[in-house]
Amino acid sequence: MNGRPGFGIVAGVALLAMAGAALPQSEPSAPAPWLSGVSLEKLEATRLHPLFSPSRQPPVPDEPGVVAAPVVASVSEASTSAPEVKLVGIISIGGNHQALLQDPASGQIHRLKSGDRLQNWVVSIVDNRTVKLEQDGRRQDYRMFAPSQ
């Protein structure tokens, strides 16, 4: 060593800086060669069949101001007990929420919004993990996760 601590580090940094300046400057990056000549029109199939959507269908946004009639998933006028369903998810898109309730017997999944009916019970989405069903003053809450013990 030459008796000066840190001199080697400073000299190394200076050499790296000079070597970087000596390298030829590259041209601005050109489009990837595999995408050259591909227009947006040719990518329409990609947009119409999204990779991360289970159905491979693009989401259909609800039109603002349009109020659809409530959906009746199953109608049973004689139903007095709350439906035997499990809350498996709540979808939130642009401020609109839909609850995914699964019938354990059939495995059928009902996709419902607040105000829709399931077996003559009115659906209300309370928050991002709770749905409530009401009928004639009775209430049944469904949670995605059981409260911690």
CSV table of N, CA and C in Angstrom, one decimal:
chain,number,residue,atom,x,y,z
A,1,MET,N,0.8,-1.2,0.0
A,1,MET,CA,0.0,0.0,0.0
A,1,MET,C,0.9,1.2,0.0
A,2,ASN,N,0.3,2.3,-0.4
A,2,ASN,CA,1.1,3.6,-0.5
A,2,ASN,C,1.0,4.5,0.7
A,3,GLY,N,0.3,4.1,1.7
A,3,GLY,CA,0.2,4.8,2.9
A,3,GLY,C,-1.0,5.8,2.9
A,4,ARG,N,-1.7,5.9,1.8
A,4,ARG,CA,-2.9,6.8,1.8
A,4,ARG,C,-4.2,5.9,1.8
A,5,PRO,N,-4.9,5.9,2.9
A,5,PRO,CA,-6.1,5.1,2.9
A,5,PRO,C,-7.2,5.7,1.9
A,6,GLY,N,-7.8,4.9,1.2
A,6,GLY,CA,-8.9,5.3,0.3
A,6,GLY,C,-8.4,5.7,-1.1
A,7,PHE,N,-7.1,5.9,-1.3
A,7,PHE,CA,-6.5,6.3,-2.5
A,7,PHE,C,-6.9,5.3,-3.6
A,8,GLY,N,-6.8,4.0,-3.3
A,8,GLY,CA,-7.1,2.9,-4.3
A,8,GLY,C,-8.5,3.0,-4.7
A,9,ILE,N,-9.4,3.3,-3.8
A,9,ILE,CA,-10.8,3.4,-4.2
A,9,ILE,C,-11.1,4.6,-5.1
A,10,VAL,N,-10.5,5.7,-4.8
A,10,VAL,CA,-10.7,6.9,-5.6
A,10,VAL,C,-10.1,6.7,-7.0
A,11,ALA,N,-8.9,6.0,-7.1
A,11,ALA,CA,-8.3,5.7,-8.4
A,11,ALA,C,-9.2,4.8,-9.2
A,12,GLY,N,-9.8,3.8,-8.5
A,12,GLY,CA,-10.6,2.8,-9.2
A,12,GLY,C,-11.9,3.5,-9.8
A,13,VAL,N,-12.5,4.4,-9.0
A,13,VAL,CA,-13.7,5.1,-9.5
A,13,VAL,C,-13.3,6.0,-10.7
A,14,ALA,N,-12.2,6.6,-10.6
A,14,ALA,CA,-11.7,7.5,-11.7
A,14,ALA,C,-11.5,6.6,-13.0
A,15,LEU,N,-10.9,5.5,-12.9
A,15,LEU,CA,-10.7,4.6,-14.1
A,15,LEU,C,-12.0,4.2,-14.7
A,16,LEU,N,-13.0,3.8,-13.8
A,16,LEU,CA,-14.3,3.4,-14.3
A,16,LEU,C,-15.0,4.5,-15.0
A,17,ALA,N,-14.9,5.7,-14.5
A,17,ALA,CA,-15.5,6.9,-15.2
A,17,ALA,C,-14.9,7.1,-16.5
A,18,MET,N,-13.6,7.0,-16.6
A,18,MET,CA,-12.9,7.2,-17.9
A,18,MET,C,-13.3,6.1,-18.9
A,19,ALA,N,-13.4,4.9,-18.5
A,19,ALA,CA,-13.7,3.8,-19.3
A,19,ALA,C,-15.2,4.0,-19.9
A,20,GLY,N,-16.1,4.4,-19.0
A,20,GLY,CA,-17.5,4.6,-19.5
A,20,GLY,C,-17.6,5.7,-20.5
A,21,ALA,N,-16.7,6.8,-20.3
A,21,ALA,CA,-16.7,7.9,-21.3
A,21,ALA,C,-16.2,7.5,-22.6
A,22,ALA,N,-15.3,6.5,-22.6
A,22,ALA,CA,-14.7,6.0,-23.9
A,22,ALA,C,-15.6,5.1,-24.7
A,23,LEU,N,-16.6,4.6,-24.1
A,23,LEU,CA,-17.5,3.7,-24.8
A,23,LEU,C,-18.3,4.4,-25.8
A,24,PRO,N,-18.6,3.8,-27.0
A,24,PRO,CA,-19.4,4.5,-28.0
A,24,PRO,C,-20.8,4.7,-27.5
A,25,GLN,N,-21.4,5.9,-27.8
A,25,GLN,CA,-22.8,6.1,-27.4
A,25,GLN,C,-23.7,5.4,-28.3
A,26,SER,N,-24.7,4.8,-27.8
A,26,SER,CA,-25.7,4.0,-28.6
A,26,SER,C,-26.8,4.9,-29.1
A,27,GLU,N,-27.4,4.6,-30.2
A,27,GLU,CA,-28.5,5.3,-30.8
A,27,GLU,C,-29.7,5.1,-29.9
A,28,PRO,N,-30.7,6.1,-29.9
A,28,PRO,CA,-31.9,5.9,-29.2
A,28,PRO,C,-32.5,4.5,-29.5
A,29,SER,N,-33.1,3.9,-28.5
A,29,SER,CA,-33.6,2.5,-28.7
A,29,SER,C,-34.7,2.5,-29.8
A,30,ALA,N,-34.5,1.6,-30.7
A,30,ALA,CA,-35.5,1.3,-31.8
A,30,ALA,C,-36.6,0.4,-31.2
A,31,PRO,N,-37.7,0.3,-31.9
A,31,PRO,CA,-38.7,-0.6,-31.4
A,31,PRO,C,-38.2,-2.1,-31.5
A,32,ALA,N,-38.7,-2.9,-30.7
A,32,ALA,CA,-38.3,-4.3,-30.7
A,32,ALA,C,-38.5,-4.9,-32.1
A,33,PRO,N,-37.5,-5.6,-32.6
A,33,PRO,CA,-37.7,-6.2,-34.0
A,33,PRO,C,-38.9,-7.1,-34.2
A,34,TRP,N,-39.3,-7.8,-33.1
A,34,TRP,CA,-40.4,-8.7,-33.3
A,34,TRP,C,-41.7,-7.9,-33.3
A,35,LEU,N,-41.7,-6.7,-33.0
A,35,LEU,CA,-43.0,-5.9,-33.0
A,35,LEU,C,-43.0,-4.9,-34.2
A,36,SER,N,-41.9,-4.9,-35.0
A,36,SER,CA,-41.9,-4.0,-36.1
A,36,SER,C,-42.9,-4.5,-37.2
A,37,GLY,N,-43.7,-3.5,-37.6
A,37,GLY,CA,-44.7,-3.9,-38.6
A,37,GLY,C,-46.0,-4.4,-38.0
A,38,VAL,N,-46.1,-4.5,-36.7
A,38,VAL,CA,-47.3,-4.9,-36.1
A,38,VAL,C,-48.2,-3.7,-35.7
A,39,SER,N,-49.3,-3.6,-36.3
A,39,SER,CA,-50.2,-2.5,-36.0
A,39,SER,C,-51.2,-2.8,-34.9
A,40,LEU,N,-51.8,-1.8,-34.3
A,40,LEU,CA,-52.8,-2.0,-33.3
A,40,LEU,C,-53.9,-2.9,-33.8
A,41,GLU,N,-54.3,-2.7,-35.1
A,41,GLU,CA,-55.4,-3.5,-35.6
A,41,GLU,C,-55.1,-5.0,-35.5
A,42,LYS,N,-53.8,-5.4,-35.7
A,42,LYS,CA,-53.4,-6.8,-35.7
A,42,LYS,C,-53.4,-7.3,-34.2
A,43,LEU,N,-53.4,-6.4,-33.3
A,43,LEU,CA,-53.4,-6.8,-31.9
A,43,LEU,C,-54.9,-6.9,-31.3
A,44,GLU,N,-55.9,-6.8,-32.1
A,44,GLU,CA,-57.2,-6.7,-31.7
A,44,GLU,C,-57.6,-8.0,-30.9
A,45,ALA,N,-57.2,-9.2,-31.4
A,45,ALA,CA,-57.5,-10.4,-30.7
A,45,ALA,C,-56.9,-10.5,-29.3
A,46,THR,N,-55.8,-9.8,-29.1
A,46,THR,CA,-55.2,-9.8,-27.8
A,46,THR,C,-56.0,-9.0,-26.8
A,47,ARG,N,-56.6,-7.8,-27.4
A,47,ARG,CA,-57.4,-7.0,-26.5
A,47,ARG,C,-58.8,-7.7,-26.3
A,48,LEU,N,-59.3,-8.4,-27.2
A,48,LEU,CA,-60.6,-9.0,-27.1
A,48,LEU,C,-60.6,-10.3,-26.2
A,49,HIS,N,-59.4,-10.9,-26.0
A,49,HIS,CA,-59.3,-12.1,-25.2
A,49,HIS,C,-58.2,-11.9,-24.1
A,50,PRO,N,-58.5,-11.1,-23.1
A,50,PRO,CA,-57.4,-10.8,-22.1
A,50,PRO,C,-56.9,-12.0,-21.4
A,51,LEU,N,-55.6,-12.0,-21.3
A,51,LEU,CA,-54.9,-13.2,-20.7
A,51,LEU,C,-55.2,-13.5,-19.3
A,52,PHE,N,-55.4,-12.5,-18.5
A,52,PHE,CA,-55.7,-12.8,-17.0
A,52,PHE,C,-57.1,-12.8,-16.6
A,53,SER,N,-58.0,-12.9,-17.6
A,53,SER,CA,-59.5,-13.0,-17.3
A,53,SER,C,-59.8,-14.5,-17.5
A,54,PRO,N,-60.4,-15.1,-16.5
A,54,PRO,CA,-60.7,-16.5,-16.6
A,54,PRO,C,-61.6,-16.9,-17.8
A,55,SER,N,-62.5,-16.0,-18.1
A,55,SER,CA,-63.3,-16.3,-19.3
A,55,SER,C,-62.7,-15.9,-20.6
A,56,ARG,N,-61.6,-15.2,-20.5
A,56,ARG,CA,-60.9,-14.6,-21.7
A,56,ARG,C,-61.8,-13.6,-22.4
A,57,GLN,N,-62.7,-13.0,-21.7
A,57,GLN,CA,-63.6,-12.0,-22.3
A,57,GLN,C,-63.3,-10.6,-21.6
A,58,PRO,N,-63.3,-9.5,-22.3
A,58,PRO,CA,-63.0,-8.3,-21.7
A,58,PRO,C,-64.1,-7.9,-20.8
A,59,PRO,N,-63.8,-7.2,-19.7
A,59,PRO,CA,-64.9,-6.7,-18.8
A,59,PRO,C,-65.9,-5.8,-19.5
A,60,VAL,N,-67.1,-5.9,-19.1
A,60,VAL,CA,-68.1,-5.0,-19.7
A,60,VAL,C,-68.5,-4.0,-18.6
A,61,PRO,N,-68.0,-2.7,-18.8
A,61,PRO,CA,-68.4,-1.7,-17.8
A,61,PRO,C,-69.8,-1.4,-17.8
A,62,ASP,N,-70.4,-1.1,-16.6
A,62,ASP,CA,-71.7,-0.7,-16.5
A,62,ASP,C,-71.8,0.7,-17.0
A,63,GLU,N,-72.9,1.0,-17.8
A,63,GLU,CA,-73.1,2.3,-18.3
A,63,GLU,C,-73.6,3.2,-17.2
A,64,PRO,N,-73.0,4.4,-17.0
A,64,PRO,CA,-73.5,5.3,-15.9
A,64,PRO,C,-74.9,5.8,-16.2
A,65,GLY,N,-75.7,5.8,-15.2
A,65,GLY,CA,-77.0,6.3,-15.3
A,65,GLY,C,-78.0,5.3,-15.7
A,66,VAL,N,-77.6,4.1,-16.1
A,66,VAL,CA,-78.5,3.0,-16.5
A,66,VAL,C,-78.8,2.2,-15.3
A,67,VAL,N,-80.0,2.1,-14.9
A,67,VAL,CA,-80.4,1.3,-13.8
A,67,VAL,C,-81.0,0.0,-14.3
A,68,ALA,N,-80.4,-1.1,-14.0
A,68,ALA,CA,-80.9,-2.4,-14.5
A,68,ALA,C,-81.9,-3.0,-13.5
A,69,ALA,N,-82.8,-3.8,-13.9
A,69,ALA,CA,-83.8,-4.4,-13.0
A,69,ALA,C,-83.0,-5.4,-12.1
A,70,PRO,N,-83.4,-5.5,-10.9
A,70,PRO,CA,-82.7,-6.4,-10.0
A,70,PRO,C,-82.8,-7.9,-10.5
A,71,VAL,N,-81.7,-8.6,-10.3
A,71,VAL,CA,-81.6,-10.0,-10.8
A,71,VAL,C,-82.2,-10.9,-9.7
A,72,VAL,N,-82.9,-11.9,-10.1
A,72,VAL,CA,-83.4,-12.9,-9.2
A,72,VAL,C,-82.7,-14.1,-9.5
A,73,ALA,N,-81.8,-14.5,-8.6
A,73,ALA,CA,-80.9,-15.7,-8.8
A,73,ALA,C,-81.7,-16.9,-8.7
A,74,SER,N,-82.5,-17.1,-7.7
A,74,SER,CA,-83.5,-18.2,-7.6
A,74,SER,C,-84.6,-17.7,-6.8
A,75,VAL,N,-85.8,-18.1,-7.2
A,75,VAL,CA,-87.0,-17.6,-6.5
A,75,VAL,C,-87.6,-18.8,-5.8
A,76,SER,N,-87.8,-18.5,-4.5
A,76,SER,CA,-88.6,-19.5,-3.7
A,76,SER,C,-89.4,-18.7,-2.7
A,77,GLU,N,-90.7,-18.6,-3.0
A,77,GLU,CA,-91.5,-17.8,-2.2
A,77,GLU,C,-91.7,-18.3,-0.8
A,78,ALA,N,-91.5,-19.6,-0.7
A,78,ALA,CA,-91.7,-20.3,0.6
A,78,ALA,C,-90.5,-20.3,1.5
A,79,SER,N,-89.4,-19.7,1.0
A,79,SER,CA,-88.1,-19.7,1.7
A,79,SER,C,-88.2,-18.8,2.9
A,80,THR,N,-88.1,-19.4,4.1
A,80,THR,CA,-88.1,-18.7,5.3
A,80,THR,C,-86.8,-18.6,6.0
A,81,SER,N,-85.9,-19.6,5.7
A,81,SER,CA,-84.6,-19.5,6.3
A,81,SER,C,-83.6,-18.9,5.3
A,82,ALA,N,-82.6,-18.3,5.8
A,82,ALA,CA,-81.6,-17.7,4.9
A,82,ALA,C,-81.0,-18.7,4.0
A,83,PRO,N,-80.6,-18.3,2.8
A,83,PRO,CA,-80.0,-19.2,1.8
A,83,PRO,C,-78.7,-19.8,2.3
A,84,GLU,N,-78.5,-21.1,2.0
A,84,GLU,CA,-77.3,-21.8,2.4
A,84,GLU,C,-76.3,-21.5,1.3
A,85,VAL,N,-75.5,-20.4,1.4
A,85,VAL,CA,-74.5,-20.0,0.5
A,85,VAL,C,-73.3,-19.6,1.2
A,86,LYS,N,-72.2,-19.5,0.4
A,86,LYS,CA,-70.9,-19.1,1.0
A,86,LYS,C,-70.4,-17.9,0.1
A,87,LEU,N,-70.0,-16.9,0.8
A,87,LEU,CA,-69.4,-15.7,0.1
A,87,LEU,C,-68.0,-16.1,-0.3
A,88,VAL,N,-67.7,-16.1,-1.6
A,88,VAL,CA,-66.4,-16.5,-2.1
A,88,VAL,C,-65.7,-15.3,-2.7
A,89,GLY,N,-66.3,-14.2,-2.8
A,89,GLY,CA,-65.6,-13.0,-3.4
A,89,GLY,C,-66.5,-11.8,-3.6
A,90,ILE,N,-65.9,-10.7,-3.6
A,90,ILE,CA,-66.5,-9.4,-4.0
A,90,ILE,C,-65.7,-8.7,-5.0
A,91,ILE,N,-66.3,-8.4,-6.1
A,91,ILE,CA,-65.6,-7.8,-7.2
A,91,ILE,C,-66.0,-6.3,-7.2
A,92,SER,N,-64.9,-5.4,-7.3
A,92,SER,CA,-65.1,-4.0,-7.3
A,92,SER,C,-64.5,-3.4,-8.6
A,93,ILE,N,-65.3,-2.9,-9.4
A,93,ILE,CA,-64.8,-2.3,-10.7
A,93,ILE,C,-65.5,-0.9,-10.8
A,94,GLY,N,-64.6,0.1,-10.8
A,94,GLY,CA,-65.1,1.5,-11.0
A,94,GLY,C,-66.2,1.9,-10.0
A,95,GLY,N,-66.1,1.5,-8.7
A,95,GLY,CA,-67.1,1.9,-7.7
A,95,GLY,C,-68.3,1.0,-7.7
A,96,ASN,N,-68.4,0.0,-8.6
A,96,ASN,CA,-69.5,-0.9,-8.7
A,96,ASN,C,-69.1,-2.2,-8.0
A,97,HIS,N,-69.9,-2.8,-7.2
A,97,HIS,CA,-69.5,-4.0,-6.4
A,97,HIS,C,-70.5,-5.1,-6.8
A,98,GLN,N,-69.9,-6.3,-6.9
A,98,GLN,CA,-70.7,-7.5,-7.1
A,98,GLN,C,-70.2,-8.6,-6.2
A,99,ALA,N,-71.2,-9.3,-5.5
A,99,ALA,CA,-70.8,-10.4,-4.6
A,99,ALA,C,-70.9,-11.7,-5.3
A,100,LEU,N,-70.0,-12.6,-5.0
A,100,LEU,CA,-70.0,-13.9,-5.6
A,100,LEU,C,-70.4,-14.9,-4.5
A,101,LEU,N,-71.6,-15.4,-4.5
A,101,LEU,CA,-72.1,-16.3,-3.5
A,101,LEU,C,-72.3,-17.7,-4.1
A,102,GLN,N,-71.7,-18.7,-3.5
A,102,GLN,CA,-71.7,-20.0,-4.0
A,102,GLN,C,-72.7,-20.9,-3.2
A,103,ASP,N,-73.5,-21.7,-4.0
A,103,ASP,CA,-74.4,-22.7,-3.4
A,103,ASP,C,-73.5,-23.9,-3.2
A,104,PRO,N,-73.3,-24.3,-1.9
A,104,PRO,CA,-72.4,-25.5,-1.7
A,104,PRO,C,-72.9,-26.8,-2.2
A,105,ALA,N,-74.3,-26.9,-2.3
A,105,ALA,CA,-74.8,-28.2,-2.8
A,105,ALA,C,-74.6,-28.4,-4.3
A,106,SER,N,-74.8,-27.3,-5.1
A,106,SER,CA,-74.7,-27.4,-6.6
A,106,SER,C,-73.3,-26.9,-7.1
A,107,GLY,N,-72.7,-26.1,-6.3
A,107,GLY,CA,-71.4,-25.4,-6.7
A,107,GLY,C,-71.7,-24.2,-7.6
A,108,GLN,N,-73.0,-23.9,-7.8
A,108,GLN,CA,-73.3,-22.7,-8.7
A,108,GLN,C,-72.9,-21.4,-8.0
A,109,ILE,N,-72.4,-20.5,-8.8
A,109,ILE,CA,-72.0,-19.2,-8.2
A,109,ILE,C,-73.0,-18.2,-8.7
A,110,HIS,N,-73.5,-17.4,-7.8
A,110,HIS,CA,-74.4,-16.3,-8.1
A,110,HIS,C,-73.6,-15.0,-8.0
A,111,ARG,N,-73.7,-14.2,-9.1
A,111,ARG,CA,-73.0,-12.9,-9.2
A,111,ARG,C,-74.1,-11.8,-9.0
A,112,LEU,N,-74.1,-11.2,-7.8
A,112,LEU,CA,-75.2,-10.3,-7.4
A,112,LEU,C,-74.7,-8.9,-7.0
A,113,LYS,N,-75.5,-7.9,-7.3
A,113,LYS,CA,-75.3,-6.5,-6.8
A,113,LYS,C,-76.2,-6.2,-5.7
A,114,SER,N,-75.9,-5.1,-5.0
A,114,SER,CA,-76.8,-4.6,-4.0
A,114,SER,C,-78.2,-4.4,-4.6
A,115,GLY,N,-79.2,-4.9,-3.9
A,115,GLY,CA,-80.6,-4.7,-4.5
A,115,GLY,C,-81.1,-5.9,-5.2
A,116,ASP,N,-80.2,-6.8,-5.6
A,116,ASP,CA,-80.6,-8.0,-6.3
A,116,ASP,C,-81.3,-9.0,-5.2
A,117,ARG,N,-81.9,-10.0,-5.7
A,117,ARG,CA,-82.6,-10.9,-4.8
A,117,ARG,C,-82.0,-12.3,-5.0
A,118,LEU,N,-81.9,-13.0,-3.9
A,118,LEU,CA,-81.5,-14.4,-3.9
A,118,LEU,C,-82.5,-15.2,-3.0
A,119,GLN,N,-83.2,-16.1,-3.6
A,119,GLN,CA,-84.3,-16.8,-2.9
A,119,GLN,C,-85.2,-15.9,-2.1
A,120,ASN,N,-85.5,-14.8,-2.7
A,120,ASN,CA,-86.4,-13.8,-2.1
A,120,ASN,C,-85.8,-13.0,-1.0
A,121,TRP,N,-84.5,-13.0,-0.8
A,121,TRP,CA,-83.8,-12.2,0.2
A,121,TRP,C,-83.1,-11.1,-0.6
A,122,VAL,N,-83.1,-9.9,-0.1
A,122,VAL,CA,-82.5,-8.8,-0.7
A,122,VAL,C,-81.0,-8.7,-0.4
A,123,VAL,N,-80.2,-8.6,-1.4
A,123,VAL,CA,-78.7,-8.5,-1.2
A,123,VAL,C,-78.2,-7.1,-0.9
A,124,SER,N,-77.3,-6.9,0.1
A,124,SER,CA,-76.7,-5.7,0.3
A,124,SER,C,-75.2,-6.0,0.5
A,125,ILE,N,-74.3,-5.3,-0.2
A,125,ILE,CA,-72.9,-5.4,0.0
A,125,ILE,C,-72.5,-4.4,1.0
A,126,VAL,N,-72.0,-4.9,2.2
A,126,VAL,CA,-71.7,-4.0,3.3
A,126,VAL,C,-70.3,-3.4,3.1
A,127,ASP,N,-69.3,-4.2,2.9
A,127,ASP,CA,-67.9,-3.8,2.7
A,127,ASP,C,-67.2,-4.8,1.8
A,128,ASN,N,-65.9,-4.7,1.7
A,128,ASN,CA,-65.1,-5.5,0.8
A,128,ASN,C,-65.0,-7.0,1.2
A,129,ARG,N,-65.7,-7.4,2.3
A,129,ARG,CA,-65.7,-8.8,2.7
A,129,ARG,C,-66.9,-9.2,3.4
A,130,THR,N,-68.0,-8.4,3.4
A,130,THR,CA,-69.2,-8.7,4.0
A,130,THR,C,-70.4,-8.4,3.1
A,131,VAL,N,-71.4,-9.4,3.1
A,131,VAL,CA,-72.6,-9.2,2.4
A,131,VAL,C,-73.7,-9.6,3.4
A,132,LYS,N,-74.8,-8.8,3.2
A,132,LYS,CA,-76.0,-9.1,4.1
A,132,LYS,C,-77.2,-9.4,3.2
A,133,LEU,N,-78.0,-10.3,3.7
A,133,LEU,CA,-79.2,-10.7,3.0
A,133,LEU,C,-80.3,-10.3,4.0
A,134,GLU,N,-81.4,-9.7,3.5
A,134,GLU,CA,-82.5,-9.3,4.4
A,134,GLU,C,-83.8,-9.7,3.8
A,135,GLN,N,-84.7,-10.1,4.7
A,135,GLN,CA,-86.1,-10.5,4.2
A,135,GLN,C,-87.0,-10.3,5.4
A,136,ASP,N,-88.1,-9.5,5.2
A,136,ASP,CA,-89.1,-9.3,6.3
A,136,ASP,C,-88.5,-8.9,7.6
A,137,GLY,N,-87.5,-8.1,7.7
A,137,GLY,CA,-86.9,-7.6,8.9
A,137,GLY,C,-85.8,-8.6,9.5
A,138,ARG,N,-85.7,-9.7,8.9
A,138,ARG,CA,-84.6,-10.7,9.3
A,138,ARG,C,-83.3,-10.4,8.5
A,139,ARG,N,-82.2,-10.6,9.1
A,139,ARG,CA,-80.9,-10.3,8.5
A,139,ARG,C,-80.0,-11.5,8.7
A,140,GLN,N,-79.2,-11.8,7.6
A,140,GLN,CA,-78.2,-12.8,7.7
A,140,GLN,C,-76.9,-12.2,7.1
A,141,ASP,N,-75.8,-12.2,7.8
A,141,ASP,CA,-74.5,-11.7,7.3
A,141,ASP,C,-73.7,-12.9,6.8
A,142,TYR,N,-72.9,-12.6,5.7
A,142,TYR,CA,-72.0,-13.6,5.2
A,142,TYR,C,-70.6,-12.9,5.1
A,143,ARG,N,-69.6,-13.5,5.6
A,143,ARG,CA,-68.3,-12.9,5.6
A,143,ARG,C,-67.3,-13.9,4.8
A,144,MET,N,-66.4,-13.2,4.1
A,144,MET,CA,-65.4,-14.1,3.4
A,144,MET,C,-64.5,-14.8,4.3
A,145,PHE,N,-64.1,-14.1,5.4
A,145,PHE,CA,-63.2,-14.7,6.4
A,145,PHE,C,-63.8,-14.7,7.7
A,146,ALA,N,-63.7,-15.8,8.5
A,146,ALA,CA,-64.2,-15.9,9.8
A,146,ALA,C,-63.5,-14.9,10.7
A,147,PRO,N,-64.2,-14.2,11.6
A,147,PRO,CA,-63.5,-13.3,12.6
A,147,PRO,C,-62.4,-14.1,13.3
A,148,SER,N,-61.3,-13.4,13.6
A,148,SER,CA,-60.2,-14.1,14.3
A,148,SER,C,-60.7,-14.4,15.7
A,149,GLN,N,-60.3,-15.6,16.1
A,149,GLN,CA,-60.7,-16.1,17.5
A,149,GLN,C,-59.7,-15.5,18.5
